[in-house]
JSON list of C-alpha atoms in Angstrom, two decimals:
[
{"chain": "A", "resi": 1, "resn": "ARG", "atom": "CA", "xyz": [0.00, 0.00, 0.00]},
{"chain": "A", "resi": 2, "resn": "ALA", "atom": "CA", "xyz": [2.86, 2.38, 0.76]},
{"chain": "A", "resi": 3, "resn": "ALA", "atom": "CA", "xyz": [4.44, 1.64, -2.62]},
{"chain": "A", "resi": 4, "resn": "GLU", "atom": "CA", "xyz": [1.12, 2.38, -4.33]},
{"chain": "A", "resi": 5, "resn": "ALA", "atom": "CA", "xyz": [0.90, 5.69, -2.44]},
{"chain": "A", "resi": 6, "resn": "ARG", "atom": "CA", "xyz": [4.45, 6.57, -3.57]},
{"chain": "A", "resi": 7, "resn": "VAL", "atom": "CA", "xyz": [3.50, 5.86, -7.19]},
{"chain": "A", "resi": 8, "resn": "ILE", "atom": "CA", "xyz": [0.43, 8.11, -6.89]},
{"chain": "A", "resi": 9, "resn": "ALA", "atom": "CA", "xyz": [2.50, 10.91, -5.30]},
{"chain": "A", "resi": 10, "resn": "ALA", "atom": "CA", "xyz": [5.21, 10.59, -7.97]},
{"chain": "A", "resi": 11, "resn": "ASP", "atom": "CA", "xyz": [2.57, 10.68, -10.70]},
{"chain": "A", "resi": 12, "resn": "ALA", "atom": "CA", "xyz": [1.11, 13.87, -9.22]},
{"chain": "A", "resi": 13, "resn": "ALA", "atom": "CA", "xyz": [4.59, 15.44, -9.07]},
{"chain": "A", "resi": 14, "resn": "ARG", "atom": "CA", "xyz": [5.18, 14.38, -12.67]},
{"chain": "A", "resi": 15, "resn": "GLU", "atom": "CA", "xyz": [1.93, 15.99, -13.80]},
{"chain": "A", "resi": 16, "resn": "LEU", "atom": "CA", "xyz": [2.85, 19.17, -11.92]},
{"chain": "A", "resi": 17, "resn": "ALA", "atom": "CA", "xyz": [6.25, 19.26, -13.64]},
{"chain": "A", "resi": 18, "resn": "ARG", "atom": "CA", "xyz": [4.60, 18.67, -17.02]},
{"chain": "A", "resi": 19, "resn": "SER", "atom": "CA", "xyz": [2.21, 21.56, -16.40]},
{"chain": "A", "resi": 20, "resn": "GLU", "atom": "CA", "xyz": [5.19, 23.90, -16.19]},
{"chain": "A", "resi": 21, "resn": "ARG", "atom": "CA", "xyz": [5.88, 23.36, -19.91]},
{"chain": "A", "resi": 22, "resn": "ARG", "atom": "CA", "xyz": [3.31, 26.03, -20.69]},
{"chain": "A", "resi": 23, "resn": "ARG", "atom": "CA", "xyz": [4.05, 29.60, -19.78]},
{"chain": "A", "resi": 24, "resn": "ASP", "atom": "CA", "xyz": [1.66, 31.35, -17.49]},
{"chain": "A", "resi": 25, "resn": "VAL", "atom": "CA", "xyz": [1.03, 34.63, -19.30]},
{"chain": "A", "resi": 26, "resn": "GLN", "atom": "CA", "xyz": [-1.00, 36.95, -17.10]},
{"chain": "A", "resi": 27, "resn": "PHE", "atom": "CA", "xyz": [-3.06, 39.95, -18.03]},
{"chain": "A", "resi": 28, "resn": "GLY", "atom": "CA", "xyz": [-4.41, 42.45, -15.57]},
{"chain": "A", "resi": 29, "resn": "LEU", "atom": "CA", "xyz": [-6.70, 45.44, -15.44]},
{"chain": "A", "resi": 30, "resn": "GLU", "atom": "CA", "xyz": [-6.56, 47.79, -12.48]},
{"chain": "A", "resi": 31, "resn": "ALA", "atom": "CA", "xyz": [-8.67, 50.67, -11.35]},
{"chain": "A", "resi": 32, "resn": "GLU", "atom": "CA", "xyz": [-7.81, 52.93, -8.37]},
{"chain": "A", "resi": 33, "resn": "ARG", "atom": "CA", "xyz": [-10.04, 55.60, -7.02]},
{"chain": "A", "resi": 34, "resn": "GLU", "atom": "CA", "xyz": [-8.15, 58.32, -5.25]},
{"chain": "A", "resi": 35, "resn": "PRO", "atom": "CA", "xyz": [-10.07, 61.55, -4.54]},
{"chain": "A", "resi": 36, "resn": "ALA", "atom": "CA", "xyz": [-6.95, 63.66, -4.19]},
{"chain": "A", "resi": 37, "resn": "ASP", "atom": "CA", "xyz": [-5.62, 62.49, -7.54]},
{"chain": "A", "resi": 38, "resn": "ILE", "atom": "CA", "xyz": [-6.23, 64.24, -10.80]},
{"chain": "A", "resi": 39, "resn": "GLY", "atom": "CA", "xyz": [-9.46, 62.99, -12.26]},
{"chain": "A", "resi": 40, "resn": "GLY", "atom": "CA", "xyz": [-10.26, 60.77, -9.25]},
{"chain": "A", "resi": 41, "resn": "VAL", "atom": "CA", "xyz": [-9.81, 57.37, -11.00]},
{"chain": "A", "resi": 42, "resn": "THR", "atom": "CA", "xyz": [-6.57, 55.86, -12.27]},
{"chain": "A", "resi": 43, "resn": "TRP", "atom": "CA", "xyz": [-6.69, 52.98, -14.74]},
{"chain": "A", "resi": 44, "resn": "GLY", "atom": "CA", "xyz": [-3.90, 50.51, -15.39]},
{"chain": "A", "resi": 45, "resn": "VAL", "atom": "CA", "xyz": [-3.25, 47.58, -17.69]},
{"chain": "A", "resi": 46, "resn": "SER", "atom": "CA", "xyz": [-0.57, 44.95, -17.04]},
{"chain": "A", "resi": 47, "resn": "MET", "atom": "CA", "xyz": [0.85, 41.92, -18.81]},
{"chain": "A", "resi": 48, "resn": "SER", "atom": "CA", "xyz": [3.31, 39.41, -17.35]},
{"chain": "A", "resi": 49, "resn": "VAL", "atom": "CA", "xyz": [5.30, 36.93, -19.46]},
{"chain": "A", "resi": 50, "resn": "PRO", "atom": "CA", "xyz": [7.76, 34.57, -17.72]},
{"chain": "A", "resi": 51, "resn": "LEU", "atom": "CA", "xyz": [11.26, 34.69, -19.11]},
{"chain": "A", "resi": 52, "resn": "GLY", "atom": "CA", "xyz": [13.22, 31.60, -20.01]},
{"chain": "A", "resi": 53, "resn": "GLY", "atom": "CA", "xyz": [13.48, 29.22, -22.91]},
{"chain": "A", "resi": 54, "resn": "ALA", "atom": "CA", "xyz": [11.47, 26.15, -23.76]},
{"chain": "A", "resi": 55, "resn": "LYS", "atom": "CA", "xyz": [13.82, 23.97, -21.72]},
{"chain": "A", "resi": 56, "resn": "ARG", "atom": "CA", "xyz": [13.67, 26.05, -18.56]},
{"chain": "A", "resi": 57, "resn": "TRP", "atom": "CA", "xyz": [11.93, 23.38, -16.45]},
{"chain": "A", "resi": 58, "resn": "ARG", "atom": "CA", "xyz": [13.41, 20.38, -18.23]},
{"chain": "A", "resi": 59, "resn": "GLY", "atom": "CA", "xyz": [15.59, 19.29, -15.30]},
{"chain": "A", "resi": 60, "resn": "GLU", "atom": "CA", "xyz": [12.66, 19.30, -12.91]},
{"chain": "A", "resi": 61, "resn": "GLN", "atom": "CA", "xyz": [10.52, 17.40, -15.41]},
{"chain": "A", "resi": 62, "resn": "GLN", "atom": "CA", "xyz": [13.21, 14.77, -15.91]},
{"chain": "A", "resi": 63, "resn": "ARG", "atom": "CA", "xyz": [13.65, 14.39, -12.17]},
{"chain": "A", "resi": 64, "resn": "ALA", "atom": "CA", "xyz": [9.88, 13.94, -11.74]},
{"chain": "A", "resi": 65, "resn": "GLU", "atom": "CA", "xyz": [9.86, 11.31, -14.51]},
{"chain": "A", "resi": 66, "resn": "ALA", "atom": "CA", "xyz": [12.79, 9.51, -12.87]},
{"chain": "A", "resi": 67, "resn": "ASP", "atom": "CA", "xyz": [11.06, 9.59, -9.47]},
{"chain": "A", "resi": 68, "resn": "TYR", "atom": "CA", "xyz": [7.91, 8.16, -11.03]},
{"chain": "A", "resi": 69, "resn": "ASP", "atom": "CA", "xyz": [9.85, 5.40, -12.81]},
{"chain": "A", "resi": 70, "resn": "ALA", "atom": "CA", "xyz": [11.66, 4.55, -9.57]},
{"chain": "A", "resi": 71, "resn": "ALA", "atom": "CA", "xyz": [8.37, 4.35, -7.65]},
{"chain": "A", "resi": 72, "resn": "VAL", "atom": "CA", "xyz": [6.82, 2.09, -10.31]},
{"chain": "A", "resi": 73, "resn": "LEU", "atom": "CA", "xyz": [9.91, -0.14, -10.30]},
{"chain": "A", "resi": 74, "resn": "GLU", "atom": "CA", "xyz": [9.85, -0.36, -6.50]},
{"chain": "A", "resi": 75, "resn": "ARG", "atom": "CA", "xyz": [6.16, -1.31, -6.58]},
{"chain": "A", "resi": 76, "resn": "GLN", "atom": "CA", "xyz": [6.88, -4.04, -9.14]},
{"chain": "A", "resi": 77, "resn": "GLN", "atom": "CA", "xyz": [9.74, -5.40, -7.04]},
{"chain": "A", "resi": 78, "resn": "LEU", "atom": "CA", "xyz": [7.57, -5.46, -3.92]},
{"chain": "A", "resi": 79, "resn": "ARG", "atom": "CA", "xyz": [4.82, -7.28, -5.81]},
{"chain": "A", "resi": 80, "resn": "ARG", "atom": "CA", "xyz": [7.33, -9.85, -7.08]},
{"chain": "A", "resi": 81, "resn": "ALA", "atom": "CA", "xyz": [8.71, -10.33, -3.57]},
{"chain": "A", "resi": 82, "resn": "ALA", "atom": "CA", "xyz": [5.20, -10.74, -2.15]},
{"chain": "A", "resi": 83, "resn": "THR", "atom": "CA", "xyz": [4.32, -13.26, -4.85]},
{"chain": "A", "resi": 84, "resn": "ALA", "atom": "CA", "xyz": [7.52, -15.20, -4.16]},
{"chain": "A", "resi": 85, "resn": "GLU", "atom": "CA", "xyz": [6.76, -15.19, -0.44]},
{"chain": "A", "resi": 86, "resn": "LEU", "atom": "CA", "xyz": [3.23, -16.45, -1.06]},
{"chain": "A", "resi": 87, "resn": "ASP", "atom": "CA", "xyz": [4.61, -19.22, -3.29]},
{"chain": "A", "resi": 88, "resn": "GLN", "atom": "CA", "xyz": [7.12, -20.19, -0.62]},
{"chain": "A", "resi": 89, "resn": "LEU", "atom": "CA", "xyz": [4.42, -20.25, 2.06]},
{"chain": "A", "resi": 90, "resn": "GLN", "atom": "CA", "xyz": [2.17, -22.32, -0.18]},
{"chain": "A", "resi": 91, "resn": "HIS", "atom": "CA", "xyz": [4.92, -24.88, -0.75]},
{"chain": "A", "resi": 92, "resn": "ALA", "atom": "CA", "xyz": [5.69, -25.00, 2.98]},
{"chain": "A", "resi": 93, "resn": "LEU", "atom": "CA", "xyz": [1.99, -25.53, 3.70]},
{"chain": "A", "resi": 94, "resn": "ALA", "atom": "CA", "xyz": [1.76, -28.34, 1.15]},
{"chain": "A", "resi": 95, "resn": "ALA", "atom": "CA", "xyz": [4.86, -30.04, 2.57]},
{"chain": "A", "resi": 96, "resn": "ALA", "atom": "CA", "xyz": [3.55, -29.77, 6.14]},
{"chain": "A", "resi": 97, "resn": "ALA", "atom": "CA", "xyz": [0.16, -31.13, 5.09]},
{"chain": "A", "resi": 98, "resn": "GLN", "atom": "CA", "xyz": [1.80, -34.05, 3.29]},
{"chain": "A", "resi": 99, "resn": "ARG", "atom": "CA", "xyz": [3.99, -34.84, 6.30]},
{"chain": "A", "resi": 100, "resn": "ARG", "atom": "CA", "xyz": [0.99, -34.76, 8.63]},
{"chain": "A", "resi": 101, "resn": "THR", "atom": "CA", "xyz": [-1.03, -36.99, 6.29]},
{"chain": "A", "resi": 102, "resn": "GLU", "atom": "CA", "xyz": [1.80, -39.51, 6.07]},
{"chain": "A", "resi": 103, "resn": "TYR", "atom": "CA", "xyz": [2.10, -39.66, 9.83]},
{"chain": "A", "resi": 104, "resn": "GLU", "atom": "CA", "xyz": [-1.64, -39.95, 10.44]},
{"chain": "A", "resi": 105, "resn": "GLN", "atom": "CA", "xyz": [-2.60, -42.32, 7.63]},
{"chain": "A", "resi": 106, "resn": "LEU", "atom": "CA", "xyz": [0.47, -44.38, 6.82]},
{"chain": "A", "resi": 107, "resn": "GLN", "atom": "CA", "xyz": [2.86, -44.53, 9.74]},
{"chain": "A", "resi": 108, "resn": "GLY", "atom": "CA", "xyz": [0.29, -44.26, 12.54]},
{"chain": "A", "resi": 109, "resn": "PRO", "atom": "CA", "xyz": [-1.60, -47.48, 11.85]},
{"chain": "A", "resi": 110, "resn": "ALA", "atom": "CA", "xyz": [1.62, -49.41, 11.19]},
{"chain": "A", "resi": 111, "resn": "ALA", "atom": "CA", "xyz": [3.23, -48.18, 14.41]},
{"chain": "A", "resi": 112, "resn": "ARG", "atom": "CA", "xyz": [0.11, -49.00, 16.42]},
{"chain": "A", "resi": 113, "resn": "GLN", "atom": "CA", "xyz": [-0.09, -52.50, 14.91]},
{"chain": "A", "resi": 114, "resn": "SER", "atom": "CA", "xyz": [3.55, -53.10, 15.74]},
{"chain": "A", "resi": 115, "resn": "LEU", "atom": "CA", "xyz": [3.04, -52.05, 19.37]},
{"chain": "A", "resi": 116, "resn": "ASP", "atom": "CA", "xyz": [-0.13, -54.12, 19.72]},
{"chain": "A", "resi": 117, "resn": "GLY", "atom": "CA", "xyz": [1.60, -57.17, 18.24]},
{"chain": "A", "resi": 118, "resn": "LEU", "atom": "CA", "xyz": [4.57, -56.83, 20.58]},
{"chain": "A", "resi": 119, "resn": "GLU", "atom": "CA", "xyz": [2.30, -56.42, 23.62]},
{"chain": "A", "resi": 120, "resn": "LEU", "atom": "CA", "xyz": [0.44, -59.58, 22.61]},
{"chain": "A", "resi": 121, "resn": "ALA", "atom": "CA", "xyz": [3.74, -61.40, 22.15]},
{"chain": "A", "resi": 122, "resn": "TYR", "atom": "CA", "xyz": [4.90, -60.23, 25.58]},
{"chain": "A", "resi": 123, "resn": "ARG", "atom": "CA", "xyz": [1.67, -61.42, 27.24]},
{"chain": "A", "resi": 124, "resn": "ARG", "atom": "CA", "xyz": [2.15, -64.84, 25.67]},
{"chain": "A", "resi": 125, "resn": "GLY", "atom": "CA", "xyz": [5.80, -65.00, 26.63]},
{"chain": "A", "resi": 126, "resn": "ALA", "atom": "CA", "xyz": [7.23, -64.67, 23.11]},
{"chain": "A", "resi": 127, "resn": "ALA", "atom": "CA", "xyz": [8.90, -61.27, 23.75]},
{"chain": "A", "resi": 128, "resn": "THR", "atom": "CA", "xyz": [11.07, -59.92, 26.55]},
{"chain": "A", "resi": 129, "resn": "LEU", "atom": "CA", "xyz": [10.31, -56.95, 28.78]},
{"chain": "A", "resi": 130, "resn": "THR", "atom": "CA", "xyz": [13.13, -55.04, 27.08]},
{"chain": "A", "resi": 131, "resn": "ASP", "atom": "CA", "xyz": [11.45, -55.58, 23.70]},
{"chain": "A", "resi": 132, "resn": "LEU", "atom": "CA", "xyz": [8.13, -54.33, 25.10]},
{"chain": "A", "resi": 133, "resn": "LEU", "atom": "CA", "xyz": [9.70, -51.24, 26.68]},
{"chain": "A", "resi": 134, "resn": "ASP", "atom": "CA", "xyz": [11.57, -50.50, 23.45]},
{"chain": "A", "resi": 135, "resn": "ALA", "atom": "CA", "xyz": [8.32, -50.79, 21.45]},
{"chain": "A", "resi": 136, "resn": "ARG", "atom": "CA", "xyz": [6.53, -48.43, 23.86]},
{"chain": "A", "resi": 137, "resn": "ARG", "atom": "CA", "xyz": [9.42, -45.95, 23.66]},
{"chain": "A", "resi": 138, "resn": "SER", "atom": "CA", "xyz": [9.22, -46.08, 19.87]},
{"chain": "A", "resi": 139, "resn": "TRP", "atom": "CA", "xyz": [5.45, -45.48, 20.05]},
{"chain": "A", "resi": 140, "resn": "ARG", "atom": "CA", "xyz": [5.98, -42.43, 22.28]},
{"chain": "A", "resi": 141, "resn": "GLU", "atom": "CA", "xyz": [8.56, -41.06, 19.84]},
{"chain": "A", "resi": 142, "resn": "PHE", "atom": "CA", "xyz": [6.09, -41.58, 17.01]},
{"chain": "A", "resi": 143, "resn": "GLU", "atom": "CA", "xyz": [3.38, -39.73, 18.97]},
{"chain": "A", "resi": 144, "resn": "SER", "atom": "CA", "xyz": [5.82, -36.87, 19.60]},
{"chain": "A", "resi": 145, "resn": "ASP", "atom": "CA", "xyz": [6.69, -36.72, 15.89]},
{"chain": "A", "resi": 146, "resn": "LEU", "atom": "CA", "xyz": [2.98, -36.75, 15.02]},
{"chain": "A", "resi": 147, "resn": "ILE", "atom": "CA", "xyz": [2.37, -33.81, 17.38]},
{"chain": "A", "resi": 148, "resn": "ASP", "atom": "CA", "xyz": [5.30, -31.96, 15.77]},
{"chain": "A", "resi": 149, "resn": "ALA", "atom": "CA", "xyz": [3.87, -32.64, 12.31]},
{"chain": "A", "resi": 150, "resn": "ARG", "atom": "CA", "xyz": [0.45, -31.34, 13.37]},
{"chain": "A", "resi": 151, "resn": "LEU", "atom": "CA", "xyz": [2.04, -28.26, 14.93]},
{"chain": "A", "resi": 152, "resn": "ALA", "atom": "CA", "xyz": [4.10, -27.57, 11.80]},
{"chain": "A", "resi": 153, "resn": "HIS", "atom": "CA", "xyz": [0.98, -27.91, 9.64]},
{"chain": "A", "resi": 154, "resn": "ALA", "atom": "CA", "xyz": [-1.04, -25.58, 11.89]},
{"chain": "A", "resi": 155, "resn": "SER", "atom": "CA", "xyz": [1.78, -23.00, 11.92]},
{"chain": "A", "resi": 156, "resn": "ALA", "atom": "CA", "xyz": [2.18, -23.15, 8.14]},
{"chain": "A", "resi": 157, "resn": "LEU", "atom": "CA", "xyz": [-1.57, -22.79, 7.70]},
{"chain": "A", "resi": 158, "resn": "ALA", "atom": "CA", "xyz": [-1.67, -19.76, 10.04]},
{"chain": "A", "resi": 159, "resn": "ARG", "atom": "CA", "xyz": [1.24, -18.09, 8.19]},
{"chain": "A", "resi": 160, "resn": "TRP", "atom": "CA", "xyz": [-0.44, -18.79, 4.85]},
{"chain": "A", "resi": 161, "resn": "ASN", "atom": "CA", "xyz": [-3.78, -17.35, 6.01]},
{"chain": "A", "resi": 162, "resn": "ALA", "atom": "CA", "xyz": [-2.09, -14.24, 7.44]},
{"chain": "A", "resi": 163, "resn": "ALA", "atom": "CA", "xyz": [-0.15, -13.66, 4.22]},
{"chain": "A", "resi": 164, "resn": "VAL", "atom": "CA", "xyz": [-3.20, -14.15, 2.00]},
{"chain": "A", "resi": 165, "resn": "THR", "atom": "CA", "xyz": [-5.28, -11.83, 4.18]},
{"chain": "A", "resi": 166, "resn": "ALA", "atom": "CA", "xyz": [-2.54, -9.18, 4.10]},
{"chain": "A", "resi": 167, "resn": "SER", "atom": "CA", "xyz": [-2.07, -9.50, 0.33]},
{"chain": "A", "resi": 168, "resn": "GLU", "atom": "CA", "xyz": [-5.79, -8.93, -0.24]},
{"chain": "A", "resi": 169, "resn": "GLY", "atom": "CA", "xyz": [-5.44, -5.57, 1.48]},
{"chain": "A", "resi": 170, "resn": "HIS", "atom": "CA", "xyz": [-7.07, -6.47, 4.78]},
{"chain": "A", "resi": 171, "resn": "PRO", "atom": "CA", "xyz": [-5.25, -5.76, 8.05]},
{"chain": "A", "resi": 172, "resn": "ARG", "atom": "CA", "xyz": [-3.85, -8.77, 9.85]}
]
């Protein structure tokens, strides 16, 4: 929004500089009433023509054009940077969503089946206590990783929503 305001201000300055290409010739008519004067009323005519050649304001006009071009270029660069940031956030969101889905749908059921199978084997005497404790530790690590994946997905989604809302011109 600030870049857009700078472009508008530079455009106004450019138009002002362009308006100085034309000379402001002024004509005037004056009447003074003075009772002590001869005749009581004095009339006057005036004409004012600015001096200077056709290129008198050229430097100011070129500077205004350069300022306008710089403001437009800055606005374009900011738009490109914002688009790149949105693309990066979108990719991060997709990666976080994929990671969460893999944990919840693929690895979760397999890890749970493995733990259940080892607990059954332990109850029947086919596995040692160390094996059971190791399987439970692995399950807890999986749960921790799943929580991290959900947190990463929620954070990426929040950043994406904030960026999209800001890019649409709404305050965060």
